[in-house]
Short mmCIF file of C-alpha atoms in Angstrom, two decimals:
data_model
loop_
_atom_site.label_atom_id
_atom_site.label_comp_id
_atom_site.label_asym_id
_atom_site.label_seq_id
_atom_site.Cartn_x
_atom_site.Cartn_y
_atom_site.Cartn_z
CA MET A 23 160.77 155.35 66.14
CA ASP A 24 158.75 158.37 65.10
CA SER A 25 155.49 159.43 66.61
CA LYS A 26 153.51 157.63 63.88
CA ASP A 27 155.14 154.32 64.62
CA ALA A 28 154.57 154.79 68.36
CA GLN A 29 150.92 155.44 67.75
CA GLU A 30 150.57 152.34 65.58
CA SER A 31 152.36 150.23 68.23
CA LEU A 32 150.02 151.52 70.92
CA GLU A 33 147.01 150.78 68.73
CA SER A 34 148.30 147.32 68.00
CA GLY A 35 148.90 146.61 71.75
CA GLY A 36 145.45 147.91 72.61
CA GLY A 37 143.87 145.51 70.09
CA GLY A 38 145.74 142.60 71.66
CA ALA A 39 144.41 143.52 75.04
CA ARG A 40 140.88 143.64 73.71
CA CYS A 41 141.33 140.28 72.00
CA ARG A 42 142.66 138.65 75.22
CA CYS A 43 139.71 140.05 77.13
CA SER A 44 137.26 138.73 74.61
CA ASN A 45 138.88 135.29 74.69
CA GLY A 46 138.57 135.21 78.50
CA ARG A 47 134.84 135.96 78.28
CA ARG A 48 134.38 133.07 75.77
CA THR A 49 136.26 130.67 77.99
CA ALA A 50 134.14 131.61 81.04
CA ALA A 51 131.00 131.18 79.04
CA ALA A 52 132.07 127.74 77.80
CA VAL A 53 132.93 126.64 81.34
CA LEU A 54 129.51 127.84 82.56
CA ILE A 55 127.69 125.94 79.82
CA ILE A 56 129.64 122.70 80.47
CA GLN A 57 128.98 123.02 84.24
CA SER A 58 125.27 123.51 83.58
CA LEU A 59 125.17 120.46 81.22
CA LEU A 60 126.94 118.26 83.86
CA THR A 61 124.53 119.47 86.59
CA ALA A 62 121.47 118.66 84.38
CA ALA A 63 122.93 115.21 83.45
CA CYS A 64 123.51 114.41 87.14
CA ALA A 65 120.00 115.51 88.02
CA ALA A 66 118.47 113.34 85.26
CA PHE A 67 120.55 110.37 86.28
CA SER A 68 119.49 110.75 89.92
CA LEU A 69 115.83 111.02 88.92
CA LYS A 70 116.05 107.93 86.81
CA ILE A 71 117.54 105.93 89.72
CA LEU A 72 114.77 107.19 92.07
CA LEU A 73 111.99 106.28 89.58
CA ASN A 74 113.45 102.82 89.03
CA GLN A 75 113.58 102.22 92.80
CA GLN A 76 109.96 103.33 93.21
CA GLN A 77 108.90 101.16 90.32
CA GLN A 78 110.59 98.13 91.74
CA GLN A 79 108.99 98.69 95.13
CA THR A 80 105.53 98.96 93.46
CA PHE A 81 106.11 95.77 91.50
CA SER A 82 107.25 93.88 94.61
CA GLN A 83 103.98 94.73 96.30
CA ASP A 84 101.81 93.56 93.42
CA ASN A 85 100.06 90.27 94.09
CA GLY A 86 97.57 88.91 91.54
CA ILE A 87 96.96 87.25 88.22
CA PHE A 88 95.35 88.14 84.88
CA MET A 89 94.12 85.28 82.75
CA GLN A 90 92.43 84.55 79.38
CA MET A 91 89.91 81.75 78.99
CA LEU A 92 90.89 78.84 76.79
CA ASP A 93 87.73 76.72 76.89
CA LEU A 94 85.11 75.12 79.13
CA ASP A 95 86.12 71.78 80.59
CA SER A 96 82.93 70.20 81.91
CA ASP A 97 81.79 72.90 84.31
CA GLU A 98 85.19 74.49 84.92
CA LEU A 99 86.93 77.17 82.85
CA ARG A 100 90.43 76.60 81.65
CA PHE A 101 92.79 79.56 81.41
CA THR A 102 96.19 80.71 80.30
CA ALA A 103 98.01 83.29 82.43
CA ILE A 104 98.86 86.56 80.75
CA TRP A 105 100.44 88.12 83.92
CA ASN A 106 100.94 86.80 87.40
CA GLN A 107 102.84 87.85 90.54
CA SER A 108 102.90 85.68 93.66
CA VAL A 109 99.91 83.82 92.37
CA ASP A 110 100.11 80.53 90.45
CA LEU A 111 97.86 78.90 87.85
CA ASN A 112 98.00 75.08 88.19
CA ASN A 113 96.81 72.73 85.48
CA GLN A 114 95.22 75.71 83.64
CA LYS A 115 92.27 75.57 86.08
CA ARG A 116 93.33 76.04 89.69
CA VAL A 117 94.55 79.39 91.02
CA LYS A 118 96.84 79.15 94.05
CA LEU A 119 96.85 82.29 96.15
CA SER A 120 99.68 83.28 98.46
CA CYS A 121 97.70 85.65 100.68
CA ALA A 122 94.24 85.58 102.25
CA GLY A 123 91.89 88.55 102.27
CA PRO A 124 90.11 90.89 99.90
CA TYR A 125 90.76 90.52 96.20
CA MET A 126 89.52 92.82 93.44
CA VAL A 127 88.15 90.45 90.87
CA TYR A 128 87.38 91.82 87.47
CA LEU A 129 86.33 90.32 84.17
CA TRP A 130 85.56 91.03 80.56
CA ALA A 131 83.28 88.56 78.71
CA CYS A 132 81.45 88.23 75.53
CA VAL A 133 78.50 85.75 75.52
CA LYS A 134 76.09 84.65 72.85
CA SER A 135 72.78 82.87 73.29
CA TYR A 136 70.96 81.18 70.40
CA GLY A 137 68.15 79.66 72.46
CA THR A 138 65.97 80.20 75.54
CA GLN A 139 68.72 80.49 78.09
CA LYS A 140 69.29 84.19 78.85
CA ALA A 141 72.01 84.13 81.62
CA VAL A 142 74.55 82.08 83.42
CA ASN A 143 76.37 82.37 86.72
CA LEU A 144 80.10 82.25 87.03
CA THR A 145 81.34 81.26 90.46
CA LEU A 146 84.75 81.47 92.12
CA LYS A 147 84.78 78.23 94.14
CA GLN A 148 87.12 77.16 97.00
CA GLU A 149 86.97 73.85 98.93
CA ASN A 150 85.27 74.02 102.32
CA LYS A 151 84.27 77.67 101.77
CA LEU A 152 80.89 79.18 101.15
CA GLU A 153 80.68 80.90 97.72
CA ARG A 154 77.97 83.22 98.79
CA GLY A 155 78.44 86.38 96.81
CA ASN A 156 81.46 85.10 94.82
CA LYS A 157 79.54 85.09 91.58
CA PHE A 158 79.20 86.98 88.39
CA HIS A 159 75.94 87.01 86.39
CA LEU A 160 76.67 86.80 82.64
CA GLU A 161 74.15 87.77 80.10
CA PRO A 162 74.30 87.74 76.25
CA GLY A 163 76.53 90.52 74.84
CA CYS A 164 79.87 91.93 75.90
CA GLN A 165 80.24 93.14 79.47
CA GLU A 166 82.74 94.18 82.09
CA MET A 167 82.34 93.67 85.82
CA GLN A 168 84.27 93.92 89.02
CA SER A 169 83.69 92.99 92.61
CA VAL A 170 85.57 92.44 95.87
CA PHE A 171 85.73 88.87 97.03
CA MET A 172 87.18 87.45 100.28
CA LEU A 173 89.42 84.53 99.35
CA SER A 174 91.50 82.03 101.30
CA ASN A 175 95.13 81.06 100.65
CA ASN A 176 94.53 77.50 102.07
CA SER A 177 92.67 76.11 99.05
CA GLU A 178 92.84 76.75 95.30
CA VAL A 179 90.32 78.78 93.40
CA THR A 180 88.42 77.33 90.49
CA VAL A 181 86.07 79.15 88.22
CA LYS A 182 82.86 77.16 87.59
CA VAL A 183 79.95 77.75 85.22
CA GLU A 184 76.47 76.47 86.07
CA HIS A 185 74.82 74.15 83.56
CA THR A 186 74.61 75.73 80.13
CA GLU A 187 72.72 74.74 77.08
CA ASP A 188 74.58 74.02 73.88
CA ASN A 189 73.32 77.19 72.30
CA PHE A 190 74.63 79.36 75.13
CA LYS A 191 78.32 80.11 74.48
CA ILE A 192 81.02 82.10 76.25
CA GLU A 193 83.04 83.31 73.29
CA ARG A 194 85.75 85.32 75.11
CA LEU A 195 86.52 85.89 78.78
CA PHE A 196 89.34 87.59 80.66
CA LEU A 197 89.56 87.30 84.43
CA GLY A 198 91.86 89.12 86.87
CA LEU A 199 92.38 88.73 90.61
CA HIS A 200 94.37 91.47 92.47
CA TYR A 201 95.13 91.40 96.14
CA MET A 202 94.08 94.64 97.86
CA LEU A 203 96.36 94.79 100.88
CA GLY A 204 99.66 95.24 98.94
CA ALA A 205 102.69 94.02 100.82
CA GLN A 206 100.60 93.06 103.90
CA CYS A 207 100.22 89.28 103.30
CA PHE A 208 98.34 87.17 105.81
CA SER A 209 97.11 83.64 106.12
CA HIS A 210 93.39 83.05 106.63
CA PRO A 211 92.85 83.61 110.41
CA LEU A 212 89.84 81.26 110.77
CA GLU A 213 91.16 78.28 108.86
CA LYS A 214 93.73 75.68 109.61
CA PRO A 215 96.43 75.11 106.97
CA SER A 216 96.06 72.05 104.88
CA LYS A 217 97.98 68.86 105.68
CA SER A 218 100.27 69.35 102.70
CA GLU A 219 101.28 72.78 104.08
CA ASP A 220 101.81 71.28 107.55
CA ALA A 221 104.27 68.83 106.06
CA PHE A 222 106.54 71.73 105.08
#
């Protein structure tokens, strides 16, 4: 082997070393990228589990009902339930509460009057309980209202409308009741349970 061949051999060997070094850097970079992707995927999965658990805990504490009016049956409104949790709607008119205490009651209503009557009272009524303050005052037009009512779990809630003229019409009405104490559910402390509840 002459000096020229030796020089070419050395140059060739040097190129192979440079190639192996370059391949090593590429492998290290690929491993780092894969490790970063796996870490990000694990973090996203853990966050999703945490959010789902928090959402389930929030839903489990919800206690209420949201209803849409169907029609007026004598002096009582009939409803269909759009959403309810731990609260039942019986016979489309009677709301059975599972907890006693403060409820945020909110409504949206559109009313029309074609005569002399200019307003009507909407009352949340419970047996053997004063309805003082448990009223909404509806006037012609579309309106939204909210108020806090103290309600009992020992008797059902009905929504009654005072006498209305034929030319005074509730066209649309949505009503919601939402318990304000979350997971803290109590029976009414000043009332005795009904006989039907004693039987159980």
